[in-house]
PDB file of C-alpha atoms in Angstrom:
ATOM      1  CA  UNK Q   1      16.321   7.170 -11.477  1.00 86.00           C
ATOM      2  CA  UNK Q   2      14.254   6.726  -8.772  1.00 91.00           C
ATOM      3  CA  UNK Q   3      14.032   3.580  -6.754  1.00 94.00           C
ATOM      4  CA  UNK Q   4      10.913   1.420  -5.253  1.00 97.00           C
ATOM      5  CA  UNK Q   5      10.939  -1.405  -2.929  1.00 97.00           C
ATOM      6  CA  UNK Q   6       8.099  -3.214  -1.552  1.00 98.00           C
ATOM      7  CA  UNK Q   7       7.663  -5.204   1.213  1.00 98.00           C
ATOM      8  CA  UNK Q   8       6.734  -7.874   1.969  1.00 98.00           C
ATOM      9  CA  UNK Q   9       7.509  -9.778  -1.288  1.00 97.00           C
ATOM     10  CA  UNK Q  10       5.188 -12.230  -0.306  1.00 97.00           C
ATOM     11  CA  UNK Q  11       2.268 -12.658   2.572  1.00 97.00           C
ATOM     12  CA  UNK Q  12      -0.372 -15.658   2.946  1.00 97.00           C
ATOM     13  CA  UNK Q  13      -2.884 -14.485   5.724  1.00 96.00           C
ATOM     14  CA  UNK Q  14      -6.317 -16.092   6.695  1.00 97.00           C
ATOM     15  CA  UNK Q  15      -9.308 -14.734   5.577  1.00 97.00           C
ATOM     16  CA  UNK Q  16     -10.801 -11.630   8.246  1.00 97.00           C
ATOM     17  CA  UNK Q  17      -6.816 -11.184   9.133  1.00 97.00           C
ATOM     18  CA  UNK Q  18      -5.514  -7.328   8.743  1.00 97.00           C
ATOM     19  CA  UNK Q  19      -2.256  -6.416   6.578  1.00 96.00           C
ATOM     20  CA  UNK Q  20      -0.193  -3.548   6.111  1.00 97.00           C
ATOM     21  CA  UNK Q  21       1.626  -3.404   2.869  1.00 98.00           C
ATOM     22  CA  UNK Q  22       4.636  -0.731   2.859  1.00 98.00           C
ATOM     23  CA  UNK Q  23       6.310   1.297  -0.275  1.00 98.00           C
ATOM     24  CA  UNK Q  24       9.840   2.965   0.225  1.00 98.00           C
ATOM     25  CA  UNK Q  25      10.701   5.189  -2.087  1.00 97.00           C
ATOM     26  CA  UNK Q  26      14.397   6.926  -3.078  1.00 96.00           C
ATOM     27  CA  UNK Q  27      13.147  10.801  -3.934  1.00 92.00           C
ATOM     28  CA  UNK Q  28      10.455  13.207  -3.543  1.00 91.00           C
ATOM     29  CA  UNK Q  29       7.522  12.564  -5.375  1.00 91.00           C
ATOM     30  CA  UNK Q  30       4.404  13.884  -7.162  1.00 89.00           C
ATOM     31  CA  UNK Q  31       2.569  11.228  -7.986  1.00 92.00           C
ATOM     32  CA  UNK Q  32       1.877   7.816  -5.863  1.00 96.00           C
ATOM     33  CA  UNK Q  33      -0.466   5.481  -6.841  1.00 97.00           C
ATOM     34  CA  UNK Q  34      -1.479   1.686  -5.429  1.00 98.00           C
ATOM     35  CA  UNK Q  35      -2.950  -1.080  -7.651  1.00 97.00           C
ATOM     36  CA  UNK Q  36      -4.295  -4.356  -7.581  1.00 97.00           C
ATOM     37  CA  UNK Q  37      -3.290  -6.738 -10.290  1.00 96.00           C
ATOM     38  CA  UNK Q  38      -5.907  -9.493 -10.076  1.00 90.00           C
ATOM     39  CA  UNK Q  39      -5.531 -13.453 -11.415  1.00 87.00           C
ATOM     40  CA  UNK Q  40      -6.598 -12.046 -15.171  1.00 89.00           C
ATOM     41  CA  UNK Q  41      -3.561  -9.134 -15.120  1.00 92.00           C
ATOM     42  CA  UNK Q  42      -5.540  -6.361 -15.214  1.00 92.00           C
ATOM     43  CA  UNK Q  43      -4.319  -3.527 -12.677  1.00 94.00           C
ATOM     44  CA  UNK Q  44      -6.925  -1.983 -10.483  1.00 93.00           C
ATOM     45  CA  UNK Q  45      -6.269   1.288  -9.307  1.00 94.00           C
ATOM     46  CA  UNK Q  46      -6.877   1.279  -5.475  1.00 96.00           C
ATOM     47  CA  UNK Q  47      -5.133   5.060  -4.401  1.00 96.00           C
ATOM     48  CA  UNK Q  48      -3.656   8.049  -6.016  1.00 95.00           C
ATOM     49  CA  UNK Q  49      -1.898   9.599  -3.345  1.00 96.00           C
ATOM     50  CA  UNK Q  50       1.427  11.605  -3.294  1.00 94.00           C
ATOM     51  CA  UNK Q  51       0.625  13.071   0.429  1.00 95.00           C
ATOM     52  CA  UNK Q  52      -1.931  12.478   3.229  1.00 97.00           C
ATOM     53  CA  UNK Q  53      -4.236   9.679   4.219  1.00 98.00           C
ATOM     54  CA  UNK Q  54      -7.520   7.975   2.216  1.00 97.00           C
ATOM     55  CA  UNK Q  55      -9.609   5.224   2.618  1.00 97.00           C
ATOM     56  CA  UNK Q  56     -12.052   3.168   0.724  1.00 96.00           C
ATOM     57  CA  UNK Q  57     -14.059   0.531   2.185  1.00 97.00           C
ATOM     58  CA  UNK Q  58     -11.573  -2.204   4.048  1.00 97.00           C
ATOM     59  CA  UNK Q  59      -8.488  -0.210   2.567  1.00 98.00           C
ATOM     60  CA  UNK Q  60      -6.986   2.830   3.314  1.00 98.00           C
ATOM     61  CA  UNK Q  61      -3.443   4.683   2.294  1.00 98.00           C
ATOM     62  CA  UNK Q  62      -0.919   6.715   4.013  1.00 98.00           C
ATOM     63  CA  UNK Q  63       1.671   8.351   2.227  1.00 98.00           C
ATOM     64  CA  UNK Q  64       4.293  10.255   4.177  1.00 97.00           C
ATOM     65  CA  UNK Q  65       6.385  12.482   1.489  1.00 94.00           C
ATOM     66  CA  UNK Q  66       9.066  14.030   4.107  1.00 94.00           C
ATOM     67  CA  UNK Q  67      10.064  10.778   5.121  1.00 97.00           C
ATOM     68  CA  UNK Q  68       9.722   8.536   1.091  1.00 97.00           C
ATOM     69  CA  UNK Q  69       7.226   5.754   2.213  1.00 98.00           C
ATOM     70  CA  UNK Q  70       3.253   4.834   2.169  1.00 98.00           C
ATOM     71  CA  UNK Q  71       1.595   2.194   3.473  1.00 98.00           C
ATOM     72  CA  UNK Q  72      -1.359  -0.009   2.006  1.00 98.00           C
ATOM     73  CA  UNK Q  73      -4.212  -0.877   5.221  1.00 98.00           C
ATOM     74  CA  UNK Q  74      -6.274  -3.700   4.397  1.00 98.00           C
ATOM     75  CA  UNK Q  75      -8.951  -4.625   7.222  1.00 97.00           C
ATOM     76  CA  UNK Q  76     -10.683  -7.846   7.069  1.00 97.00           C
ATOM     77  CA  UNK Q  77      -9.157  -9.489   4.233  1.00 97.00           C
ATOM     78  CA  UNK Q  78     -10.964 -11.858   1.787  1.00 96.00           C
ATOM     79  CA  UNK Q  79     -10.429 -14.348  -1.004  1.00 95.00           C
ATOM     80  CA  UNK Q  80     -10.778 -11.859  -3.494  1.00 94.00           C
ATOM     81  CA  UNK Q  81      -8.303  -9.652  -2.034  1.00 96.00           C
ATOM     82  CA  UNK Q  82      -5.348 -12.163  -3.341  1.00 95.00           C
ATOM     83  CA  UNK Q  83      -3.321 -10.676  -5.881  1.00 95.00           C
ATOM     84  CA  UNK Q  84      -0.118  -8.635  -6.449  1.00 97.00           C
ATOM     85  CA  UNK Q  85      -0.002  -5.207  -5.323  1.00 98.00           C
ATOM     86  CA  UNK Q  86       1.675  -2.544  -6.603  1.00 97.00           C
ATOM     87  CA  UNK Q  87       3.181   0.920  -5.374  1.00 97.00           C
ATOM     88  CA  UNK Q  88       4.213   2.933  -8.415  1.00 96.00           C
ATOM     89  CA  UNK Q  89       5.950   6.995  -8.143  1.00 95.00           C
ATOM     90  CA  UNK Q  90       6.581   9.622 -10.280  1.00 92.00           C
ATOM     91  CA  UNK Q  91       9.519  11.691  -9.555  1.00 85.00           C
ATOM     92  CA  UNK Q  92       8.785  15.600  -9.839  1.00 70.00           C
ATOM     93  CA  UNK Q  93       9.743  16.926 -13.136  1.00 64.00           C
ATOM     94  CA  UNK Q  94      10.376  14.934 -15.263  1.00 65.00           C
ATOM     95  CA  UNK Q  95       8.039  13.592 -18.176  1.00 70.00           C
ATOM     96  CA  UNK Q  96       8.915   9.816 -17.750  1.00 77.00           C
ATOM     97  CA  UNK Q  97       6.112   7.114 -16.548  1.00 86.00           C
ATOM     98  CA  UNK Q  98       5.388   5.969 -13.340  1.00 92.00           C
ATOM     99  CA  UNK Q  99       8.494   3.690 -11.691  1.00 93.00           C
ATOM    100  CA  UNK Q 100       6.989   0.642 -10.243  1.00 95.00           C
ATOM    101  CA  UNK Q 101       7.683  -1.312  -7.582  1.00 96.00           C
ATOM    102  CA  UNK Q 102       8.274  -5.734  -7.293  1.00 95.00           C
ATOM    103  CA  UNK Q 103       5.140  -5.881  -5.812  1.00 96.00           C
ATOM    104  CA  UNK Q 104       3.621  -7.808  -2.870  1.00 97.00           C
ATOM    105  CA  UNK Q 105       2.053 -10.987  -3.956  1.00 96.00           C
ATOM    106  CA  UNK Q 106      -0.824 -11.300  -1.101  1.00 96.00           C
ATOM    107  CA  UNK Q 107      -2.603 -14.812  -0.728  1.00 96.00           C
ATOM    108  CA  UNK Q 108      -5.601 -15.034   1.182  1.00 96.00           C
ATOM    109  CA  UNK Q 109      -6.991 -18.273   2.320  1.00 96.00           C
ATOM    110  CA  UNK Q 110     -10.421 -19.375   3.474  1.00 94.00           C
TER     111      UNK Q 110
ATOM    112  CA  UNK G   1     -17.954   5.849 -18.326  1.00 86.00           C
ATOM    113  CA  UNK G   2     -14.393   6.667 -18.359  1.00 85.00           C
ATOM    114  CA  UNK G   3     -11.900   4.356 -19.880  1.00 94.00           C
ATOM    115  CA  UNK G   4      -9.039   3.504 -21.630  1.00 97.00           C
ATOM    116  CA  UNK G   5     -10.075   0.619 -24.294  1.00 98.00           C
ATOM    117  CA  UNK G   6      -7.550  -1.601 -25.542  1.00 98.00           C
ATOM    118  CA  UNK G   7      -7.159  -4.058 -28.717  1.00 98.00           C
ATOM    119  CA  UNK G   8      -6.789  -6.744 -28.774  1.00 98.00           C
ATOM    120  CA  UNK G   9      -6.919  -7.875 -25.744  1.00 97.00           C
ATOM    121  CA  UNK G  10      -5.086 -11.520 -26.563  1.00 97.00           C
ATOM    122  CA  UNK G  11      -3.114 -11.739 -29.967  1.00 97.00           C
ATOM    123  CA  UNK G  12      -0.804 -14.472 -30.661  1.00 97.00           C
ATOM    124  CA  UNK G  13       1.166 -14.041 -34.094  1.00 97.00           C
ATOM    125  CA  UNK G  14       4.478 -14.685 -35.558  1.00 97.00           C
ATOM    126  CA  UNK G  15       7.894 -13.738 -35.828  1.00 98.00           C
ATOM    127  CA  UNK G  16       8.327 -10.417 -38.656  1.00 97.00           C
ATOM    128  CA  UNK G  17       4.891  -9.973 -38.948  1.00 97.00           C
ATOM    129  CA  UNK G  18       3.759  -6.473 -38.031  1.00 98.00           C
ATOM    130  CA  UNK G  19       0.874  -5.279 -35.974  1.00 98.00           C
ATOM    131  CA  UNK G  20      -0.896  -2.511 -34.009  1.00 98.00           C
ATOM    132  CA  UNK G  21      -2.619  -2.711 -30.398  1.00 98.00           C
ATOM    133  CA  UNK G  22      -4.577   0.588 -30.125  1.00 98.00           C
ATOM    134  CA  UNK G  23      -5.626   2.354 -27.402  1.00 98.00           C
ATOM    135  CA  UNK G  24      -8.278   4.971 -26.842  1.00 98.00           C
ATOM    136  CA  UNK G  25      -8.983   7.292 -23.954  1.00 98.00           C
ATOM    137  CA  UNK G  26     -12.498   9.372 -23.608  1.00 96.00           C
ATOM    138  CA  UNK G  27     -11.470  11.620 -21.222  1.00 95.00           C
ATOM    139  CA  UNK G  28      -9.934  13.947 -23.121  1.00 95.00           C
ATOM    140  CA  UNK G  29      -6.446  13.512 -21.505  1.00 95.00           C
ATOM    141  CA  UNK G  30      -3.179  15.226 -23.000  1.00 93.00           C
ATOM    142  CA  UNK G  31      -0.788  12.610 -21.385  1.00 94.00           C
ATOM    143  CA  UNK G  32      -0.731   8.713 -22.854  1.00 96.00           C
ATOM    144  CA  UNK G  33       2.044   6.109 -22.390  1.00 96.00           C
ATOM    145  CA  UNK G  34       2.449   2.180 -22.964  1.00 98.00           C
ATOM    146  CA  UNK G  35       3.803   0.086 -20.575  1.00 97.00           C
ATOM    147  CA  UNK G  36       5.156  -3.660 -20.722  1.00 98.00           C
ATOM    148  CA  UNK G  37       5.426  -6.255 -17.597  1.00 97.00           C
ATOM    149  CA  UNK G  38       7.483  -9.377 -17.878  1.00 96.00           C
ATOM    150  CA  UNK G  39       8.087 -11.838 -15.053  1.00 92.00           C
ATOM    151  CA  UNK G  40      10.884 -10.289 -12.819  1.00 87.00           C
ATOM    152  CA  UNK G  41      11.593  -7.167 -14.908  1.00 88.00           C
ATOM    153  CA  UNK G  42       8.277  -5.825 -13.607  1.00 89.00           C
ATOM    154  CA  UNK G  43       6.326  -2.652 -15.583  1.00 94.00           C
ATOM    155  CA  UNK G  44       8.554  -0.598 -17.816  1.00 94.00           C
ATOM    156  CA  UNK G  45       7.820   2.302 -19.857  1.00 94.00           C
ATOM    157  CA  UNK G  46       7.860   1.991 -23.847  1.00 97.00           C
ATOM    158  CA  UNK G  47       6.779   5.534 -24.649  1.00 97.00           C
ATOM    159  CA  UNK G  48       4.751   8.057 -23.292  1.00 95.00           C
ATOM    160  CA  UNK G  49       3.152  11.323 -25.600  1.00 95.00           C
ATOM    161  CA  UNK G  50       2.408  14.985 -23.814  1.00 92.00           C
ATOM    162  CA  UNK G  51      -0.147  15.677 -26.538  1.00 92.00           C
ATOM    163  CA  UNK G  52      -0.873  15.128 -30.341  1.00 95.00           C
ATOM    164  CA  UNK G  53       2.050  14.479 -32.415  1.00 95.00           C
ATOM    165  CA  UNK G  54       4.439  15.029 -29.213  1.00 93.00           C
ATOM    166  CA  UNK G  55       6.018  11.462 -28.406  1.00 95.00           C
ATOM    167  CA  UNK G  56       9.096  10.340 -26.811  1.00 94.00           C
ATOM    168  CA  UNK G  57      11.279   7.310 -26.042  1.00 95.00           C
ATOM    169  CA  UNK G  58      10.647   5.435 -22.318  1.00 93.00           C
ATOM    170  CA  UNK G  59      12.807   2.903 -20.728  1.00 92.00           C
ATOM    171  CA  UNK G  60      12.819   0.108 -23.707  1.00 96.00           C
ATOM    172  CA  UNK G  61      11.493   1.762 -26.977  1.00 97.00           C
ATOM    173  CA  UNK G  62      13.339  -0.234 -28.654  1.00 97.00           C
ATOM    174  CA  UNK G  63      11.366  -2.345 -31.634  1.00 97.00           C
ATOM    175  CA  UNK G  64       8.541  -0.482 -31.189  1.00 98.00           C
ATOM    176  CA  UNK G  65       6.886   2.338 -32.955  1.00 98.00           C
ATOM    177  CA  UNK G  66       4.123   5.179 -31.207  1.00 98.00           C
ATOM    178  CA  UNK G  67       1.979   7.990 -33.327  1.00 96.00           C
ATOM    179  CA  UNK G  68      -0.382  10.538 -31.310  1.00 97.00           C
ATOM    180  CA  UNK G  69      -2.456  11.817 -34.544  1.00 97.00           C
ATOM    181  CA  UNK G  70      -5.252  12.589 -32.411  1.00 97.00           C
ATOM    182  CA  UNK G  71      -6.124  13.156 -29.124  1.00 96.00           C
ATOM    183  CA  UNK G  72      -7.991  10.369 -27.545  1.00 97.00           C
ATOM    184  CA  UNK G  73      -5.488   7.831 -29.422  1.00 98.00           C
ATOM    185  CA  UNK G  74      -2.174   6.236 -28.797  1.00 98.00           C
ATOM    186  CA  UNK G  75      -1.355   3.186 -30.767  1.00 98.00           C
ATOM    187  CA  UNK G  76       1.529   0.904 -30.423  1.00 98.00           C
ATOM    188  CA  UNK G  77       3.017  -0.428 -33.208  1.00 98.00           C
ATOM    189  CA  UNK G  78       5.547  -3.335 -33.547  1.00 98.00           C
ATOM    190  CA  UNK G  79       6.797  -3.489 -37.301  1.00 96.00           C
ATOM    191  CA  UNK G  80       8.855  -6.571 -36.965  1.00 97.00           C
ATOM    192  CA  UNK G  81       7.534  -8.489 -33.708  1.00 98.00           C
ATOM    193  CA  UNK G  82      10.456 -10.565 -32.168  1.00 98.00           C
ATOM    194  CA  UNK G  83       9.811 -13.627 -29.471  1.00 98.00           C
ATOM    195  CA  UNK G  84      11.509 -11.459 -26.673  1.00 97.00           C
ATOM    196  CA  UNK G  85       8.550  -9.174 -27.544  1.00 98.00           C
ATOM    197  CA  UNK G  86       6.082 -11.711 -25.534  1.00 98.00           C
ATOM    198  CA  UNK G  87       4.716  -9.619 -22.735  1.00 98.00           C
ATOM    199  CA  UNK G  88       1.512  -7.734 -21.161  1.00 98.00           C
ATOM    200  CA  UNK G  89       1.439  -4.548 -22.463  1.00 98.00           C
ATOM    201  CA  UNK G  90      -0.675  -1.909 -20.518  1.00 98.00           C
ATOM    202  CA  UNK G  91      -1.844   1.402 -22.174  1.00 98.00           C
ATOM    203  CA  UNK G  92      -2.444   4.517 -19.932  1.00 97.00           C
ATOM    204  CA  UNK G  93      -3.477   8.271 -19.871  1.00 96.00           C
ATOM    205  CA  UNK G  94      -3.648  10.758 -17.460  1.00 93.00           C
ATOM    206  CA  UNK G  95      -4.941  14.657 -17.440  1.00 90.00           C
ATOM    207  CA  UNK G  96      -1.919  16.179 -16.489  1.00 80.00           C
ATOM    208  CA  UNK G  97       1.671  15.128 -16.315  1.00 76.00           C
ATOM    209  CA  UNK G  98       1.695  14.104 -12.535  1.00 74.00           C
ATOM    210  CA  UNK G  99      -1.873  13.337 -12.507  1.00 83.00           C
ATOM    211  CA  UNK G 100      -3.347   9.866 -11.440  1.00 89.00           C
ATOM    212  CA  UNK G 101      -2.639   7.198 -14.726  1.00 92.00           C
ATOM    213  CA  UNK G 102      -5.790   5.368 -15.232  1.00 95.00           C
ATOM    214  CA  UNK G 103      -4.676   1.888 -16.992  1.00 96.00           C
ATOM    215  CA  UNK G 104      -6.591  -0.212 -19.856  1.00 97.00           C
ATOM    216  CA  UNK G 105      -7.235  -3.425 -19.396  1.00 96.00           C
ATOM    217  CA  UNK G 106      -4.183  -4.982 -20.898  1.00 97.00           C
ATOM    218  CA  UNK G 107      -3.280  -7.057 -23.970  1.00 98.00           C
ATOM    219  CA  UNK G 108      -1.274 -10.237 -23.996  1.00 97.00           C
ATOM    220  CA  UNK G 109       0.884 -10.753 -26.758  1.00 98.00           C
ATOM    221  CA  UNK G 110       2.850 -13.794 -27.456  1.00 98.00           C
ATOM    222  CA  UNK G 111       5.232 -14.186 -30.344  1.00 98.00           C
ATOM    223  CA  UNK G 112       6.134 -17.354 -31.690  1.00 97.00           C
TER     224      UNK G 112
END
């Protein structure tokens, strides 16, 4: 099946600092989607995004299909940005779920 | 407002006895699956349904049960919960097969 890695695994960064999360994945895609998982588990979905650039507020996604990655932009980080993000794919088709990725667990401090 | 509801949302029970977490969706989406994330295994799919009464087998369907009788509603069911059945399970639904999976809130299950 398809593969995901993440990386970082891990990132503390002060609070105003700038990140850039990155998703590699092993096949072509038609589905891409980034989520938050905050401290009570539930996941927040940030960006659906199989192709082409968005942004919302302080965060913003690339995906780049030809070449299997996307990256996760977020400017100006705060507190409540900490959390695990998570890139998740779903190879084109088939009916199976989304394949998710380990995650990068981001800590923000004051 | 769009959703997918979950329930419970915390249920701590015992070893053999069974039980249902349902899920709902109101936006009339043909695609629902269940998901479960454990510590280092990550999120993995239990089953997923195209539409009512079409259901199939994810990653680890094993000990677990799924019925699409309607539409909107996707229930799990475990008929003889085991410990190694502890987890966060996540119900989701999207409007198409490759469309964006909006995700309940979760429910945390812990069998003793």
């Amino acid at each position: 099946g398809i593969q995901v890695e993440q990386s970082p695994p891990d990132l503390i960064l002060q609070e105003g600092a700038n990140s850039t999360l990155r998703c590699n994945f092993s096949d072509s895609v038609n589905n891409l989607q980034w989520f938050h998982q905050n401290p009570w588990g539930q996941l927040i979905n940030l960006f659906y995004i199989p192709s082409g650039t968005k942004q919302n507020g302080r965060l913003s996604a690339t995906t780049v299909a030809t070449e299997r990655y996307s990256l996760l932009y977020i400017s100006s980080s705060q507190t409540t940005d900490s959390g695990v993000y998570f890139c998740a794919v779903k190879a084109g088709g088939g009916a199976d779920g989304l394949t998710f990725g380990k995650g990068t667990h981001l800590i923000i401090q004051p | 407002e769009a959703q997918v509801t979950q329930n419970p949302r915390y249920l701590i029970t015992v070893t053999g006895k069974k039980l249902t977490v349902t899920c709902s969706q109101n936006m009339n989406h043909e695609y629902m699956s269940w998901y479960r994330q454990d510590p280092g295994l990550g999120l993995r799919q239990i089953y997923y349904s195209m539409n009512v009464e079409v259901t199939d087998k994810g990653d680890v369907p094993e000990g677990y049960k799924v019925s699409r009788k309607e539409k909107r509603n996707f229930p799990l069911i475990l008929e003889s919960p085991s410990p190694n059945q502890t987890s966060l399970y996540f119900c989701a639904s999207s409007p198409v097969l490759a469309g964006l999976e909006y995700f309940g809130p979760g429910t945390r299950l812990t069998v003793t």
